[in-house]
Amino acid sequence: MSILIKNGHVIYGENLEIVRADVLIEGNRIVSVEKKINETADTVIDATGRVVSPGFINLHTHSPMGLLRGLADDLPLMDWLQNHIWPREAKLTREYTKVGAYLGALEMIKTGTTAFLDMYFFMDAVAEVVEESGLRGYLSYGMIDLGDPEKTEKELKEALRTMEFIEKLGSDRVHFVFGPHAPYTCSIALLKEVRRLASEHNKLITIHVSETMAEIGQITERYGKSPVVLLDDIGFLGNDVIIAHGVWLDSRDIQILARHGVTVAHNPGSNMKLASGVMPLEKLLNAGVNIGLGTDGSASNNNLDMLDEMKLAALLHKVHNLDPTVADARTVFRMATLNGAKALSLKAGVIKEGYLADIAIINFNRPHLRPINDVISHLVYSANGNDVETTIADGKILMLDREVLTLDEERILDEAEKTIGKLA
Amino acid sequence: MSILIKNGHVIYGENLEIVRADVLIEGNRIVSVEKKINETADTVIDATGRVVSPGFINLHTHSPMGLLRGLADDLPLMDWLQNHIWPREAKLTREYTKVGAYLGALEMIKTGTTAFLDMYFFMDAVAEVVEESGLRGYLSYGMIDLGDPEKTEKELKEALRTMEFIEKLGSDRVHFVFGPHAPYTCSIALLKEVRRLASEHNKLITIHVSETMAEIGQITERYGKSPVVLLDDIGFLGNDVIIAHGVWLDSRDIQILARHGVTVAHNPGSNMKLASGVMPLEKLLNAGVNIGLGTDGSASNNNLDMLDEMKLAALLHKVHNLDPTVADARTVFRMATLNGAKALSLKAGVIKEGYLADIAIINFNRPHLRPINDVISHLVYSANGNDVETTIADGKILMLDREVLTLDEERILDEAEKTIGKLA
């Protein structure tokens, strides 16, 4: 299988150089980016007036939560979780979760996301959906033991069962990740065992850390230290760990994260909507911490649109610091693409020879994207997910001219609508 | 001319009740909203799976600035204005401005805006574009005299010339508004004369007030009082005044604005991007001040998408106050619709019998808008301008199924691209 994308504005390489060029894909790799490629290809896409961008990498989400979109807004985090989200999640079955996973996968394909790091339940069902969708999924079962040793056993067992299920799928695109929910919901015993297992099986770990002030208070009261210091002290941290949020990090926490090569998945939309706070972006960047971008789940955002999320990231830090020069467009664009790839040890997030063919083609023939004064600025500040026209992952076309080829859009929308009635 | 919109989810009345109903438009008014309307109509629109919303009212913008979109980002306000925006604006001709106005009008129609309050130069050209586009435009020539009496005369003359031009157009949809730029760029003499003329001619006034800390410092140094107190002291304020921004308002300022019935046009995107600060939304609401929503110009946003702007408004105030209950979806939706209409003394912004037929129909058959758990939440937190399918203003269809009927989209995009080259 080969694909030739012609005449686009290509965002080339790590420096995000904008070049008018053709892009040739063979198998699942980008093999050539040149002014004029005359080779034939199985599929030729005319990208005149379009931008050829790395596909977006959503580094923190709960993809099936689209089902709960808009069910409870404008509420404090714990009220939202305890009285609205958790009661509904308690009714979730494998079947319902799969409907949510389809909805999430569909939304990601339609908005140019090509890879995502997920945490939820029934992750075997999510794995099947990801495999079918053509996306790259890094999937973690969210473990919560609340200090109950029986629960610790049960949660680890479910995680390992999910790992086996995913390994049996044998997909290059679907990966298991360990996902202890957070230091305030997981025992030290669970966290230590996760660390051991992740190293043994060579898997990534993702975990919510320092999301709210309440969490900091709780952990400090319980352990006499911050969540990050706690994780450091038990030997949990490493460059295979991706922490979500990292809102309430102090200077010592940041130094620890930098020292271990931990990645932070930044979720500006969720942090704003739940009023969790503002991640110390500049301090993290100055310390050299790798920062990716995530949407969090659709119940706290309320979408999976990475283009929307880039704008939120760029704007939030400017106003918070009263400094318009922070979180510039290029820094934020890298968070949504190559920084995410780095965290996942994925040779993607960049349009360049030898890289995986994970690509979003964005239609700039639209009033809000003209004149084409600055491609990266337009993507960060003016575009949205609906501007994505074609999505390619692993060298396969998942959406062409807004038509999703791997999933049945109408059926998924119908089933999502029917399923939510059953969860009421 | 009559239009019948069938089977939609209608956002009905001031309370934003969601009803499944048909909407009948005759002439430029909504005449009936009922379960099943069997009358015939010149045009019938099937809105199954769609939401029938009041058209959005952009209460502060500089519509031709789309030309400058993305030319200079991530810079401080005065650097941005003095070194990038003003030098280019100095080269603007009537012809170039008109190209920008077409681009702005096109973008607004495509994103469901039906009325806007504008401030820029060559407003006679903008008026012609608005008349042609089918939008409602409230157009002010931005006056800046910098204390030079000769300039005062000249600016007032240009404003009055624009007023006459617009009155001669004789359009029900195009209105002249007085637009002194700001207290820091206009003399007291100019401001006083504007107040007199506005009362004499029964026109609205719009002005930038308390946008940046620098402005507060400058005005306080020059006059020994805040910009709002200054305007109050010279008798400038009234319920016909719409101030843009209102970021750095203290309690006394807020009481003064409330007492005079002044409207504040809130511009969260611009205030965030230029790092101007955060408007005290809760205090203004508590004082009973009317608050509308604006995008500001496309050089500081960088689009005119009111759906995008609603999300920014809702999220910004939550995180700034560390309180997720502020700026709830319904409050923000009203800012973007009926509060704007109130400021303009326009019987619009609400879907209800007797109101002007200014309507946006939004396609909810999309993964990021399903399940339809909460229409208003989805519009504020998940939708974007590209989801708008049909735009109706003053009882006339401006866009049907994404096709703009009043303007030549392809030509406008082409000309915008060519024009920017000439301004470099």
mmCIF file of N, CA, C and O in Angstrom, chain A residues 355-420:
data_model
loop_
_atom_site.group_PDB
_atom_site.id
_atom_site.type_symbol
_atom_site.label_atom_id
_atom_site.label_comp_id
_atom_site.label_asym_id
_atom_site.label_seq_id
_atom_site.Cartn_x
_atom_site.Cartn_y
_atom_site.Cartn_z
ATOM 1 N N TYR A 355 9.744 8.273 9.418
ATOM 2 C CA TYR A 355 8.775 8.301 10.528
ATOM 3 C C TYR A 355 7.495 7.551 10.151
ATOM 4 O O TYR A 355 7.195 7.361 8.966
ATOM 5 N N LEU A 356 6.767 7.112 11.173
ATOM 6 C CA LEU A 356 5.493 6.449 10.938
ATOM 7 C C LEU A 356 4.529 7.409 10.242
ATOM 8 O O LEU A 356 4.511 8.605 10.537
ATOM 9 N N ALA A 357 3.725 6.852 9.351
ATOM 10 C CA ALA A 357 2.792 7.681 8.582
ATOM 11 C C ALA A 357 1.513 7.890 9.384
ATOM 12 O O ALA A 357 0.490 7.260 9.151
ATOM 13 N N ASP A 358 1.588 8.780 10.369
ATOM 14 C CA ASP A 358 0.431 9.208 11.180
ATOM 15 C C ASP A 358 0.211 10.679 10.852
ATOM 16 O O ASP A 358 0.962 11.545 11.317
ATOM 17 N N ILE A 359 -0.805 10.952 10.077
ATOM 18 C CA ILE A 359 -0.926 12.273 9.444
ATOM 19 C C ILE A 359 -2.361 12.784 9.494
ATOM 20 O O ILE A 359 -3.305 12.008 9.340
ATOM 21 N N ALA A 360 -2.503 14.083 9.695
ATOM 22 C CA ALA A 360 -3.806 14.749 9.564
ATOM 23 C C ALA A 360 -3.698 15.773 8.436
ATOM 24 O O ALA A 360 -2.754 16.567 8.420
ATOM 25 N N ILE A 361 -4.633 15.744 7.520
ATOM 26 C CA ILE A 361 -4.660 16.745 6.447
ATOM 27 C C ILE A 361 -5.797 17.717 6.743
ATOM 28 O O ILE A 361 -6.945 17.308 6.905
ATOM 29 N N ILE A 362 -5.440 18.984 6.831
ATOM 30 C CA ILE A 362 -6.395 19.996 7.291
ATOM 31 C C ILE A 362 -6.716 20.965 6.162
ATOM 32 O O ILE A 362 -5.812 21.515 5.530
ATOM 33 N N ASN A 363 -8.006 21.167 5.945
ATOM 34 C CA ASN A 363 -8.474 22.018 4.852
ATOM 35 C C ASN A 363 -8.396 23.497 5.249
ATOM 36 O O ASN A 363 -9.118 23.944 6.116
ATOM 37 N N PHE A 364 -7.501 24.219 4.579
ATOM 38 C CA PHE A 364 -7.334 25.656 4.859
ATOM 39 C C PHE A 364 -8.144 26.535 3.898
ATOM 40 O O PHE A 364 -8.001 27.742 3.926
ATOM 41 N N ASN A 365 -8.976 25.921 3.066
ATOM 42 C CA ASN A 365 -9.822 26.722 2.165
ATOM 43 C C ASN A 365 -11.061 27.191 2.905
ATOM 44 O O ASN A 365 -12.191 26.932 2.498
ATOM 45 N N ARG A 366 -10.857 27.842 4.007
ATOM 46 C CA ARG A 366 -11.963 28.258 4.865
ATOM 47 C C ARG A 366 -11.675 29.669 5.366
ATOM 48 O O ARG A 366 -10.520 29.995 5.654
ATOM 49 N N PRO A 367 -12.719 30.470 5.532
ATOM 50 C CA PRO A 367 -12.470 31.872 5.880
ATOM 51 C C PRO A 367 -11.644 32.046 7.155
ATOM 52 O O PRO A 367 -10.805 32.946 7.213
ATOM 53 N N HIS A 368 -11.869 31.192 8.168
ATOM 54 C CA HIS A 368 -11.145 31.406 9.428
ATOM 55 C C HIS A 368 -9.695 30.943 9.347
ATOM 56 O O HIS A 368 -8.951 31.134 10.306
ATOM 57 N N LEU A 369 -9.281 30.351 8.219
ATOM 58 C CA LEU A 369 -7.885 29.921 8.070
ATOM 59 C C LEU A 369 -7.189 30.670 6.931
ATOM 60 O O LEU A 369 -6.129 30.253 6.453
ATOM 61 N N ARG A 370 -7.774 31.799 6.510
ATOM 62 C CA ARG A 370 -7.195 32.624 5.467
ATOM 63 C C ARG A 370 -6.991 34.053 5.953
ATOM 64 O O ARG A 370 -7.767 34.511 6.784
ATOM 65 N N PRO A 371 -6.042 34.809 5.412
ATOM 66 C CA PRO A 371 -4.996 34.324 4.509
ATOM 67 C C PRO A 371 -4.056 33.384 5.255
ATOM 68 O O PRO A 371 -3.982 33.438 6.483
ATOM 69 N N ILE A 372 -3.338 32.556 4.524
ATOM 70 C CA ILE A 372 -2.451 31.578 5.170
ATOM 71 C C ILE A 372 -1.159 32.292 5.581
ATOM 72 O O ILE A 372 -0.081 32.040 5.044
ATOM 73 N N ASN A 373 -1.282 33.177 6.566
ATOM 74 C CA ASN A 373 -0.115 33.962 7.004
ATOM 75 C C ASN A 373 0.859 33.118 7.813
ATOM 76 O O ASN A 373 2.067 33.350 7.765
ATOM 77 N N ASP A 374 0.327 32.171 8.592
ATOM 78 C CA ASP A 374 1.189 31.356 9.450
ATOM 79 C C ASP A 374 0.447 30.058 9.766
ATOM 80 O O ASP A 374 -0.543 30.049 10.506
ATOM 81 N N VAL A 375 0.944 28.985 9.199
ATOM 82 C CA VAL A 375 0.240 27.702 9.296
ATOM 83 C C VAL A 375 0.102 27.246 10.749
ATOM 84 O O VAL A 375 -0.979 26.840 11.197
ATOM 85 N N ILE A 376 1.198 27.295 11.497
ATOM 86 C CA ILE A 376 1.156 26.793 12.877
ATOM 87 C C ILE A 376 0.237 27.677 13.737
ATOM 88 O O ILE A 376 -0.567 27.184 14.527
ATOM 89 N N SER A 377 0.343 28.982 13.566
ATOM 90 C CA SER A 377 -0.549 29.887 14.295
ATOM 91 C C SER A 377 -2.011 29.566 13.992
ATOM 92 O O SER A 377 -2.840 29.503 14.901
ATOM 93 N N HIS A 378 -2.332 29.363 12.741
ATOM 94 C CA HIS A 378 -3.725 29.081 12.372
ATOM 95 C C HIS A 378 -4.204 27.778 13.011
ATOM 96 O O HIS A 378 -5.350 27.682 13.461
ATOM 97 N N LEU A 379 -3.331 26.764 13.036
ATOM 98 C CA LEU A 379 -3.735 25.490 13.644
ATOM 99 C C LEU A 379 -3.994 25.657 15.132
ATOM 100 O O LEU A 379 -4.956 25.122 15.673
ATOM 101 N N VAL A 380 -3.133 26.407 15.802
ATOM 102 C CA VAL A 380 -3.265 26.562 17.257
ATOM 103 C C VAL A 380 -4.398 27.533 17.609
ATOM 104 O O VAL A 380 -5.220 27.237 18.471
ATOM 105 N N TYR A 381 -4.454 28.663 16.938
ATOM 106 C CA TYR A 381 -5.358 29.726 17.386
ATOM 107 C C TYR A 381 -6.690 29.795 16.650
ATOM 108 O O TYR A 381 -7.620 30.430 17.137
ATOM 109 N N SER A 382 -6.777 29.201 15.468
ATOM 110 C CA SER A 382 -8.017 29.436 14.721
ATOM 111 C C SER A 382 -8.730 28.176 14.244
ATOM 112 O O SER A 382 -9.946 28.178 14.093
ATOM 113 N N ALA A 383 -7.992 27.103 14.011
ATOM 114 C CA ALA A 383 -8.605 25.882 13.479
ATOM 115 C C ALA A 383 -9.354 25.124 14.569
ATOM 116 O O ALA A 383 -9.180 25.372 15.759
ATOM 117 N N ASN A 384 -10.190 24.206 14.152
ATOM 118 C CA ASN A 384 -10.779 23.245 15.090
ATOM 119 C C ASN A 384 -10.855 21.882 14.401
ATOM 120 O O ASN A 384 -10.576 21.757 13.203
ATOM 121 N N GLY A 385 -11.244 20.888 15.155
ATOM 122 C CA GLY A 385 -11.219 19.510 14.665
ATOM 123 C C GLY A 385 -12.017 19.288 13.390
ATOM 124 O O GLY A 385 -11.672 18.421 12.577
ATOM 125 N N ASN A 386 -13.077 20.058 13.197
ATOM 126 C CA ASN A 386 -13.882 19.891 11.983
ATOM 127 C C ASN A 386 -13.128 20.286 10.720
ATOM 128 O O ASN A 386 -13.587 19.992 9.614
ATOM 129 N N ASP A 387 -12.030 20.992 10.877
ATOM 130 C CA ASP A 387 -11.243 21.376 9.697
ATOM 131 C C ASP A 387 -10.391 20.224 9.174
ATOM 132 O O ASP A 387 -9.853 20.300 8.074
ATOM 133 N N VAL A 388 -10.245 19.189 9.978
ATOM 134 C CA VAL A 388 -9.477 18.018 9.535
ATOM 135 C C VAL A 388 -10.297 17.271 8.487
ATOM 136 O O VAL A 388 -11.470 16.979 8.704
ATOM 137 N N GLU A 389 -9.652 16.968 7.363
ATOM 138 C CA GLU A 389 -10.385 16.396 6.250
ATOM 139 C C GLU A 389 -10.031 14.932 6.063
ATOM 140 O O GLU A 389 -10.873 14.111 5.722
ATOM 141 N N THR A 390 -8.762 14.624 6.307
ATOM 142 C CA THR A 390 -8.277 13.270 6.073
ATOM 143 C C THR A 390 -7.340 12.876 7.212
ATOM 144 O O THR A 390 -6.516 13.681 7.644
ATOM 145 N N THR A 391 -7.526 11.655 7.724
ATOM 146 C CA THR A 391 -6.696 11.167 8.822
ATOM 147 C C THR A 391 -6.053 9.840 8.408
ATOM 148 O O THR A 391 -6.745 8.931 7.948
ATOM 149 N N ILE A 392 -4.747 9.791 8.574
ATOM 150 C CA ILE A 392 -3.985 8.587 8.196
ATOM 151 C C ILE A 392 -3.235 8.116 9.438
ATOM 152 O O ILE A 392 -2.571 8.908 10.104
ATOM 153 N N ALA A 393 -3.361 6.828 9.780
ATOM 154 C CA ALA A 393 -2.565 6.286 10.877
ATOM 155 C C ALA A 393 -1.918 4.989 10.425
ATOM 156 O O ALA A 393 -2.562 4.157 9.770
ATOM 157 N N ASP A 394 -0.647 4.854 10.746
ATOM 158 C CA ASP A 394 0.093 3.645 10.404
ATOM 159 C C ASP A 394 0.010 3.348 8.899
ATOM 160 O O ASP A 394 -0.077 2.193 8.492
ATOM 161 N N GLY A 395 -0.010 4.415 8.118
ATOM 162 C CA GLY A 395 -0.025 4.260 6.668
ATOM 163 C C GLY A 395 -1.368 3.862 6.073
ATOM 164 O O GLY A 395 -1.465 3.543 4.889
ATOM 165 N N LYS A 396 -2.402 3.926 6.889
ATOM 166 C CA LYS A 396 -3.731 3.542 6.410
ATOM 167 C C LYS A 396 -4.675 4.740 6.530
ATOM 168 O O LYS A 396 -4.656 5.459 7.531
ATOM 169 N N ILE A 397 -5.498 4.943 5.521
ATOM 170 C CA ILE A 397 -6.431 6.072 5.550
ATOM 171 C C ILE A 397 -7.631 5.720 6.428
ATOM 172 O O ILE A 397 -8.379 4.788 6.114
ATOM 173 N N LEU A 398 -7.818 6.446 7.517
ATOM 174 C CA LEU A 398 -8.948 6.187 8.417
ATOM 175 C C LEU A 398 -10.137 7.069 8.060
ATOM 176 O O LEU A 398 -11.280 6.689 8.250
ATOM 177 N N MET A 399 -9.846 8.261 7.572
ATOM 178 C CA MET A 399 -10.905 9.178 7.123
ATOM 179 C C MET A 399 -10.403 9.859 5.856
ATOM 180 O O MET A 399 -9.262 10.316 5.796
ATOM 181 N N LEU A 400 -11.274 9.923 4.852
ATOM 182 C CA LEU A 400 -10.939 10.587 3.589
ATOM 183 C C LEU A 400 -12.044 11.587 3.285
ATOM 184 O O LEU A 400 -13.225 11.201 3.207
ATOM 185 N N ASP A 401 -11.679 12.854 3.132
ATOM 186 C CA ASP A 401 -12.680 13.890 2.843
ATOM 187 C C ASP A 401 -13.848 13.827 3.818
ATOM 188 O O ASP A 401 -15.012 13.879 3.412
ATOM 189 N N ARG A 402 -13.559 13.716 5.098
ATOM 190 C CA ARG A 402 -14.540 13.693 6.203
ATOM 191 C C ARG A 402 -15.298 12.366 6.318
ATOM 192 O O ARG A 402 -16.099 12.206 7.236
ATOM 193 N N GLU A 403 -15.092 11.427 5.406
ATOM 194 C CA GLU A 403 -15.794 10.150 5.521
ATOM 195 C C GLU A 403 -14.901 9.137 6.231
ATOM 196 O O GLU A 403 -13.822 8.793 5.738
ATOM 197 N N VAL A 404 -15.381 8.638 7.367
ATOM 198 C CA VAL A 404 -14.609 7.654 8.118
ATOM 199 C C VAL A 404 -14.751 6.291 7.438
ATOM 200 O O VAL A 404 -15.864 5.833 7.174
ATOM 201 N N LEU A 405 -13.613 5.684 7.131
ATOM 202 C CA LEU A 405 -13.627 4.455 6.339
ATOM 203 C C LEU A 405 -13.599 3.193 7.199
ATOM 204 O O LEU A 405 -13.952 2.113 6.741
ATOM 205 N N THR A 406 -13.157 3.322 8.444
ATOM 206 C CA THR A 406 -12.959 2.125 9.264
ATOM 207 C C THR A 406 -14.130 1.855 10.212
ATOM 208 O O THR A 406 -14.252 0.738 10.721
ATOM 209 N N LEU A 407 -14.957 2.860 10.478
ATOM 210 C CA LEU A 407 -16.060 2.691 11.426
ATOM 211 C C LEU A 407 -17.365 3.163 10.788
ATOM 212 O O LEU A 407 -17.351 3.995 9.883
ATOM 213 N N ASP A 408 -18.481 2.634 11.299
ATOM 214 C CA ASP A 408 -19.797 3.004 10.778
ATOM 215 C C ASP A 408 -20.352 4.165 11.609
ATOM 216 O O ASP A 408 -20.924 3.976 12.678
ATOM 217 N N GLU A 409 -20.153 5.380 11.093
ATOM 218 C CA GLU A 409 -20.472 6.574 11.870
ATOM 219 C C GLU A 409 -21.934 6.626 12.319
ATOM 220 O O GLU A 409 -22.235 6.866 13.495
ATOM 221 N N GLU A 410 -22.849 6.370 11.404
ATOM 222 C CA GLU A 410 -24.277 6.504 11.707
ATOM 223 C C GLU A 410 -24.691 5.526 12.809
ATOM 224 O O GLU A 410 -25.375 5.889 13.762
ATOM 225 N N ARG A 411 -24.217 4.309 12.702
ATOM 226 C CA ARG A 411 -24.557 3.287 13.693
ATOM 227 C C ARG A 411 -24.015 3.685 15.073
ATOM 228 O O ARG A 411 -24.699 3.549 16.094
ATOM 229 N N ILE A 412 -22.807 4.201 15.097
ATOM 230 C CA ILE A 412 -22.189 4.567 16.386
ATOM 231 C C ILE A 412 -22.952 5.703 17.053
ATOM 232 O O ILE A 412 -23.226 5.659 18.253
ATOM 233 N N LEU A 413 -23.344 6.717 16.289
ATOM 234 C CA LEU A 413 -24.105 7.836 16.859
ATOM 235 C C LEU A 413 -25.449 7.346 17.401
ATOM 236 O O LEU A 413 -25.872 7.721 18.496
ATOM 237 N N ASP A 414 -26.099 6.483 16.642
ATOM 238 C CA ASP A 414 -27.377 5.901 17.074
ATOM 239 C C ASP A 414 -27.227 5.141 18.386
ATOM 240 O O ASP A 414 -28.014 5.318 19.316
ATOM 241 N N GLU A 415 -26.237 4.282 18.437
ATOM 242 C CA GLU A 415 -26.073 3.437 19.622
ATOM 243 C C GLU A 415 -25.681 4.253 20.847
ATOM 244 O O GLU A 415 -26.103 3.941 21.958
ATOM 245 N N ALA A 416 -24.899 5.293 20.640
ATOM 246 C CA ALA A 416 -24.532 6.159 21.763
ATOM 247 C C ALA A 416 -25.794 6.782 22.358
ATOM 248 O O ALA A 416 -25.982 6.824 23.572
ATOM 249 N N GLU A 417 -26.676 7.244 21.480
ATOM 250 C CA GLU A 417 -27.917 7.880 21.919
ATOM 251 C C GLU A 417 -28.791 6.886 22.693
ATOM 252 O O GLU A 417 -29.364 7.226 23.729
ATOM 253 N N LYS A 418 -28.864 5.658 22.196
ATOM 254 C CA LYS A 418 -29.693 4.638 22.867
ATOM 255 C C LYS A 418 -29.085 4.238 24.205
ATOM 256 O O LYS A 418 -29.790 4.026 25.182
ATOM 257 N N THR A 419 -27.754 4.124 24.238
ATOM 258 C CA THR A 419 -27.092 3.610 25.437
ATOM 259 C C THR A 419 -27.236 4.544 26.622
ATOM 260 O O THR A 419 -27.438 4.102 27.749
ATOM 261 N N ILE A 420 -27.171 5.848 26.372
ATOM 262 C CA ILE A 420 -27.191 6.771 27.502
ATOM 263 C C ILE A 420 -28.525 6.683 28.243
ATOM 264 O O ILE A 420 -28.577 6.828 29.477
#
